[in-house]
Short mmCIF file of C-alpha atoms and ligand atoms in Angstrom, two decimals:
data_model
loop_
_atom_site.label_atom_id
_atom_site.label_comp_id
_atom_site.label_asym_id
_atom_site.label_seq_id
_atom_site.Cartn_x
_atom_site.Cartn_y
_atom_site.Cartn_z
CA UNK W 1 -136.86 -201.33 15.79
CA UNK W 2 -139.90 -199.44 16.84
CA UNK W 3 -140.34 -195.91 15.80
CA UNK W 4 -140.42 -193.48 18.64
CA UNK W 5 -143.57 -191.50 18.72
CA UNK W 6 -142.36 -188.51 21.18
CA UNK W 7 -145.84 -187.19 21.87
CA UNK W 8 -147.25 -190.82 22.64
CA UNK W 9 -143.93 -191.20 25.12
CA UNK W 10 -144.81 -187.94 26.73
CA UNK W 11 -148.31 -188.97 27.31
CA UNK W 12 -146.84 -192.40 28.96
CA UNK W 13 -144.25 -190.49 30.76
CA UNK W 14 -147.02 -187.77 31.98
CA UNK W 15 -149.53 -190.21 33.03
CA UNK W 16 -146.54 -192.15 35.28
CA UNK W 17 -145.22 -189.33 36.94
CA UNK W 18 -148.48 -187.96 37.98
CA UNK W 19 -149.39 -191.54 39.55
CA UNK W 20 -146.12 -191.71 41.25
CA UNK W 21 -145.33 -188.14 42.40
CA UNK W 22 -146.41 -188.79 45.96
CA UNK W 23 -143.89 -192.13 46.05
CA UNK W 24 -140.78 -190.56 44.44
CA UNK W 25 -139.42 -189.26 47.50
CA UNK W 26 -139.20 -192.54 49.39
CA UNK W 27 -137.83 -194.13 46.36
CA UNK W 28 -135.14 -193.05 44.05
CA UNK W 29 -134.80 -189.55 45.88
CA UNK W 30 -132.43 -191.04 48.34
CA UNK W 31 -130.02 -191.35 45.17
CA UNK W 32 -130.81 -188.39 42.82
CA UNK W 33 -130.58 -185.99 45.60
CA UNK W 34 -126.78 -187.22 45.91
CA UNK W 35 -125.88 -185.10 42.70
CA UNK W 36 -127.07 -181.84 43.48
CA UNK W 37 -123.90 -180.02 44.62
CA UNK W 38 -121.88 -181.49 41.98
CA UNK W 39 -124.43 -180.18 39.37
CA UNK W 40 -125.08 -176.90 41.00
CA UNK W 41 -120.98 -176.51 41.19
CA UNK W 42 -120.99 -177.52 37.44
CA UNK W 43 -123.46 -174.77 36.46
CA UNK W 44 -121.55 -172.20 38.63
CA UNK W 45 -124.46 -171.31 40.54
CA UNK W 46 -123.81 -168.40 42.88
CA UNK W 47 -125.73 -165.97 44.93
CA UNK W 48 -127.91 -163.44 43.06
CA UNK W 49 -127.90 -165.67 39.78
CA UNK W 50 -131.28 -166.69 38.16
CA UNK W 51 -131.46 -170.57 37.71
CA UNK W 52 -133.47 -172.65 35.84
CA UNK W 53 -134.21 -176.27 37.30
CA UNK W 54 -135.78 -178.30 34.45
CA UNK W 55 -137.79 -181.48 35.53
CA UNK W 56 -137.64 -180.06 38.96
CA UNK W 57 -139.72 -183.02 40.53
CA UNK W 58 -140.14 -182.60 44.21
CA UNK W 59 -137.97 -179.33 44.16
CA UNK W 60 -134.78 -180.61 45.70
CA UNK W 61 -132.44 -179.07 43.07
CA UNK W 62 -134.64 -175.61 43.20
CA UNK W 63 -134.28 -175.51 46.80
CA UNK W 64 -130.60 -175.99 46.98
CA UNK W 65 -129.79 -173.38 44.33
CA UNK W 66 -132.30 -171.18 46.64
CA UNK W 67 -130.05 -171.95 49.59
CA UNK W 68 -126.83 -170.96 47.55
CA UNK W 69 -128.48 -167.49 47.26
CA UNK W 70 -129.57 -167.84 43.66
CA UNK W 71 -133.00 -166.92 42.55
CA UNK W 72 -134.12 -170.16 41.64
CA UNK W 73 -137.28 -171.36 39.62
CA UNK W 74 -138.34 -175.06 38.94
CA UNK W 75 -140.46 -176.36 36.17
CA UNK W 76 -141.86 -179.96 35.76
CA UNK W 77 -144.79 -180.89 33.44
CA UNK W 78 -146.50 -183.08 36.53
CA UNK W 79 -148.78 -181.12 38.47
CA UNK W 80 -148.35 -183.62 41.06
CA UNK W 81 -144.84 -183.12 41.24
CA UNK W 82 -145.49 -179.30 41.42
CA UNK W 83 -147.74 -180.00 44.37
CA UNK W 84 -145.18 -182.11 46.07
CA UNK W 85 -142.60 -179.45 45.85
CA UNK W 86 -144.70 -176.98 47.20
CA UNK W 87 -145.52 -178.95 50.00
CA UNK W 88 -141.95 -179.84 51.03
CA UNK W 89 -140.67 -176.39 50.33
CA UNK W 90 -143.29 -173.55 51.08
CA UNK W 91 -142.57 -170.48 49.03
CA UNK W 92 -140.27 -172.33 46.47
CA UNK W 93 -140.91 -170.82 42.82
CA UNK W 94 -141.97 -173.68 40.96
CA UNK W 95 -144.56 -174.32 38.30
CA UNK W 96 -146.12 -176.61 35.56
CA UNK W 97 -144.02 -176.27 32.48
CA UNK W 98 -142.36 -178.31 29.77
CA UNK W 99 -138.87 -178.94 29.22
CA UNK W 100 -139.14 -178.99 25.43
CA UNK W 101 -141.07 -175.95 25.11
CA UNK W 102 -140.18 -173.25 28.19
CA UNK W 103 -142.43 -170.75 28.77
CA UNK W 104 -139.52 -168.11 29.46
CA UNK W 105 -138.10 -165.56 27.51
CA UNK W 106 -134.79 -165.29 25.21
CA UNK W 107 -131.40 -165.13 27.68
CA UNK W 108 -133.35 -165.01 30.96
CA UNK W 109 -131.29 -167.30 33.18
CA UNK W 110 -127.42 -167.57 34.13
CA UNK W 111 -127.84 -171.26 34.55
CA UNK W 112 -129.98 -174.25 33.54
CA UNK W 113 -129.47 -177.53 35.54
CA UNK W 114 -131.66 -180.75 35.21
CA UNK W 115 -131.25 -183.49 37.60
CA UNK W 116 -132.16 -186.96 36.00
CA UNK W 117 -134.55 -185.15 33.57
CA UNK W 118 -133.14 -185.68 30.21
CA UNK W 119 -133.72 -189.34 30.23
CA UNK W 120 -137.32 -189.10 30.34
CA UNK W 121 -137.75 -186.73 27.62
CA UNK W 122 -139.31 -187.81 24.25
CA UNK W 123 -137.11 -185.05 22.02
CA UNK W 124 -133.83 -184.26 24.42
CA UNK W 125 -132.27 -182.41 21.77
CA UNK W 126 -135.18 -179.82 21.93
CA UNK W 127 -134.79 -179.43 25.41
CA UNK W 128 -131.10 -178.68 25.04
CA UNK W 129 -131.95 -176.00 22.36
CA UNK W 130 -134.64 -174.65 24.77
CA UNK W 131 -131.83 -174.36 27.55
CA UNK W 132 -129.60 -172.53 25.14
CA UNK W 133 -132.16 -170.29 24.16
CA UNK W 134 -133.29 -169.06 27.85
CA UNK W 135 -129.73 -168.94 28.73
CA UNK W 136 -127.93 -165.14 28.63
CA UNK W 137 -124.64 -165.63 26.85
CA UNK W 138 -121.92 -166.80 29.23
CA UNK W 139 -124.68 -168.93 31.01
CA UNK W 140 -124.10 -172.53 31.85
CA UNK W 141 -125.90 -175.70 31.57
CA UNK W 142 -125.55 -178.70 33.29
CA UNK W 143 -127.33 -182.03 33.77
CA UNK W 144 -127.08 -185.45 35.03
CA UNK W 145 -128.17 -188.93 34.10
CA UNK W 146 -127.57 -192.84 35.12
CA UNK W 147 -124.11 -194.34 34.40
CA UNK W 148 -124.50 -197.23 32.17
CA UNK W 149 -126.18 -200.49 34.14
CA UNK W 150 -123.04 -202.23 34.59
CA UNK W 151 -121.90 -199.38 36.79
CA UNK W 152 -125.25 -198.14 37.90
CA UNK W 153 -125.87 -201.36 39.54
CA UNK W 154 -129.52 -201.09 40.31
CA UNK W 155 -130.48 -200.90 36.49
CA UNK W 156 -127.75 -203.65 35.93
CA UNK W 157 -129.58 -206.10 38.43
CA UNK W 158 -133.01 -205.35 37.25
CA UNK W 159 -132.33 -205.66 33.40
CA UNK W 160 -130.34 -208.91 33.83
CA UNK W 161 -133.14 -210.42 35.98
CA UNK W 162 -135.77 -209.77 33.39
CA UNK W 163 -133.25 -211.08 30.60
CA UNK W 164 -132.94 -214.34 32.62
CA UNK W 165 -136.38 -214.89 33.57
CA UNK W 166 -138.93 -212.50 31.32
CA UNK W 167 -138.85 -210.56 28.12
CA UNK W 168 -137.13 -207.00 27.61
CA UNK W 169 -139.14 -206.45 24.53
CA UNK W 170 -142.49 -206.09 26.00
CA UNK W 171 -145.19 -203.36 24.22
CA UNK W 172 -144.37 -200.26 26.07
CA UNK W 173 -144.37 -196.77 24.33
CA UNK W 174 -141.07 -196.56 22.74
CA UNK W 175 -138.73 -193.78 23.83
CA UNK W 176 -135.05 -192.83 23.27
CA UNK W 177 -132.64 -195.28 24.89
CA UNK W 178 -132.58 -194.83 28.83
CA UNK W 179 -128.91 -194.87 28.96
CA UNK W 180 -128.42 -192.68 25.45
CA UNK W 181 -126.60 -189.78 27.52
CA UNK W 182 -124.54 -191.99 29.43
CA UNK W 183 -122.28 -191.99 26.89
CA UNK W 184 -119.87 -188.71 27.53
CA UNK W 185 -119.65 -188.38 23.70
CA UNK W 186 -123.55 -188.44 23.00
CA UNK W 187 -123.67 -185.72 25.70
CA UNK W 188 -120.84 -183.60 24.29
CA UNK W 189 -122.40 -183.96 20.49
CA UNK W 190 -125.86 -182.68 21.67
CA UNK W 191 -124.78 -179.75 23.42
CA UNK W 192 -122.34 -178.80 20.56
CA UNK W 193 -125.24 -179.46 18.09
CA UNK W 194 -127.31 -176.91 20.23
CA UNK W 195 -124.63 -174.35 20.06
CA UNK W 196 -122.87 -174.88 23.38
CA UNK W 197 -119.41 -174.36 23.86
CA UNK W 198 -116.78 -176.19 26.00
CA UNK W 199 -118.83 -179.44 26.62
CA UNK W 200 -117.19 -181.48 29.83
CA UNK W 201 -118.60 -184.85 31.21
CA UNK W 202 -117.65 -185.89 34.59
CA UNK W 203 -118.71 -188.73 36.80
CA UNK W 204 -120.16 -188.93 40.18
CA UNK W 205 -119.80 -191.77 42.55
CA UNK W 206 -122.87 -192.34 44.25
CA UNK W 207 -123.97 -195.22 46.58
CA UNK W 208 -127.61 -196.26 47.14
CA UNK W 209 -128.46 -197.54 50.35
CA UNK W 210 -131.26 -199.65 50.24
CA UNK W 211 -133.18 -200.69 53.52
CA UNK W 212 -133.90 -204.29 52.49
CA UNK W 213 -133.00 -206.71 49.61
CA UNK W 214 -136.67 -206.40 48.26
CA UNK W 215 -136.38 -202.68 48.36
CA UNK W 216 -135.19 -202.21 44.71
CA UNK W 217 -137.99 -204.18 43.35
CA UNK W 218 -140.60 -202.46 45.22
CA UNK W 219 -139.08 -198.93 44.25
CA UNK W 220 -138.91 -199.82 40.55
CA UNK W 221 -142.45 -201.17 40.12
CA UNK W 222 -143.86 -198.70 42.62
CA UNK W 223 -141.69 -195.81 42.04
CA UNK W 224 -140.50 -195.61 38.36
CA UNK W 225 -142.35 -195.06 34.93
CA UNK W 226 -140.52 -196.58 32.25
CA UNK W 227 -138.99 -199.69 34.40
CA UNK W 228 -142.19 -200.33 36.26
CA UNK W 229 -144.02 -200.49 33.05
CA UNK W 230 -141.46 -202.82 31.95
CA UNK W 231 -141.82 -205.09 35.21
CA UNK W 232 -145.68 -204.57 35.10
CA UNK W 233 -145.69 -205.82 31.47
CA UNK W 234 -143.94 -209.32 32.43
CA UNK W 235 -146.22 -212.59 32.71
CA UNK W 236 -147.11 -212.82 36.04
CA UNK W 237 -145.77 -216.40 36.37
CA UNK W 238 -142.07 -214.72 35.91
CA UNK W 239 -142.70 -211.95 38.06
CA UNK W 240 -141.76 -213.78 41.25
CA UNK W 241 -138.68 -215.27 39.85
CA UNK W 242 -137.37 -211.61 38.66
CA UNK W 243 -138.48 -210.28 42.09
CA UNK W 244 -136.20 -212.98 43.60
CA UNK W 245 -133.35 -212.62 41.16
CA UNK W 246 -133.39 -208.93 42.08
CA UNK W 247 -133.27 -209.82 45.63
CA UNK W 248 -130.21 -212.00 45.28
CA UNK W 249 -128.59 -209.13 43.15
CA UNK W 250 -129.14 -206.58 45.97
CA UNK W 251 -128.22 -209.19 48.56
CA UNK W 252 -124.88 -209.55 47.03
CA UNK W 253 -124.14 -205.84 47.29
CA UNK W 254 -124.93 -206.08 50.83
CA UNK W 255 -128.01 -203.48 49.79
CA UNK W 256 -125.41 -200.86 48.87
CA UNK W 257 -125.75 -200.34 45.22
CA UNK W 258 -122.99 -198.21 43.49
CA UNK W 259 -125.19 -195.83 41.27
CA UNK W 260 -122.87 -193.37 39.60
CA UNK W 261 -124.36 -190.34 37.63
CA UNK W 262 -123.16 -188.68 34.48
CA UNK W 263 -122.78 -184.83 34.75
CA UNK W 264 -122.58 -182.86 31.68
CA UNK W 265 -122.08 -179.26 31.46
CA UNK W 266 -121.39 -176.59 28.62
CA UNK W 267 -121.64 -172.86 28.53
CA UNK W 268 -123.31 -170.39 26.02
CA UNK W 269 -120.97 -168.53 23.89
CA UNK W 270 -120.19 -164.99 25.28
C1 SAM C 1 -136.37 -188.65 37.80
S1 SAM C 1 -137.35 -187.44 38.14
C2 SAM C 1 -136.15 -186.15 38.77
C3 SAM C 1 -136.72 -185.11 39.63
C4 SAM C 1 -135.74 -184.12 40.49
N1 SAM C 1 -135.20 -183.47 39.19
C5 SAM C 1 -134.60 -184.82 41.22
O1 SAM C 1 -133.62 -184.33 41.22
O2 SAM C 1 -134.96 -186.08 41.69
C6 SAM C 1 -138.09 -186.79 36.48
C7 SAM C 1 -139.05 -185.71 36.55
O3 SAM C 1 -139.03 -185.05 35.06
C8 SAM C 1 -140.16 -184.52 35.10
N2 SAM C 1 -140.45 -184.66 33.62
C9 SAM C 1 -140.63 -185.79 32.49
N3 SAM C 1 -140.86 -185.11 31.48
C10 SAM C 1 -140.69 -183.87 31.57
C11 SAM C 1 -140.96 -182.69 30.55
N4 SAM C 1 -141.10 -183.18 29.40
N5 SAM C 1 -141.02 -181.47 31.09
C12 SAM C 1 -140.88 -181.16 32.35
N6 SAM C 1 -140.84 -182.17 33.32
C13 SAM C 1 -140.72 -183.62 32.91
C14 SAM C 1 -141.19 -185.70 35.67
O4 SAM C 1 -142.55 -185.36 35.88
C15 SAM C 1 -140.35 -185.83 36.76
O5 SAM C 1 -140.57 -184.86 37.83
#
């Protein structure tokens, strides 16, 4: 098994997000935005509370928390994503920042949320510790990740297509397992290890309506980071077969792919 170099993984992710920021909205956002209200409910976001949205991307969650009357601030390590957020929601409080080294003081927030951010971090435990640090006593953390590929079908289709025609073990900077936090017990373990109480995990049913059977390959190839790198590293002669296999998989679901999310939440001790 290859050793993870968190700094190299971070560089790889950072370069990737800088490159695809402007394409994110037309790709994955259609499905990541489906988790927002459950995420904000889990964090008990209410009017007047100060809320931090970690790995905010184009600002969807930050804006939704603001619409609930919270004082929300979003951070993301990609300057291009921050530009996207500012363009999409003028006046939104967003800034560049690292999930693993938050530039906020202790106990500043009543809630810290992250929508599909955790699975992109080289050191997610550090990010959870940072969330705990910036939360006030009694404050809540909540994050979403994808369910396992047998349930979050877009990933299942892509992985089995690569397994069948290509190679899953291509040289890309190794990071923590993409589906690590799909396991509720792992979510709870990491939350408790960071000092959180009463961890709870639920599943959010979501469906990705794709415009065509080819859209999944295109979004993965042009609008993701780790999965795009996995596809781009395949030999050119097998890539067409992978694309065709993915098309068949999407077609079997009539372009409506189940994409459930795992939602983990916990509270900081009073
Ligand atoms: C899948 S997107 C999620 C965007 C958004 N939260 C949403 O709901 O759609 C992941 C985001 O994590 C950001 N990210 C990855 N690593 C990060 C880090 N170490 N610190 C801050 N942001 C990070 C990326 O730039 C990207 O915008």
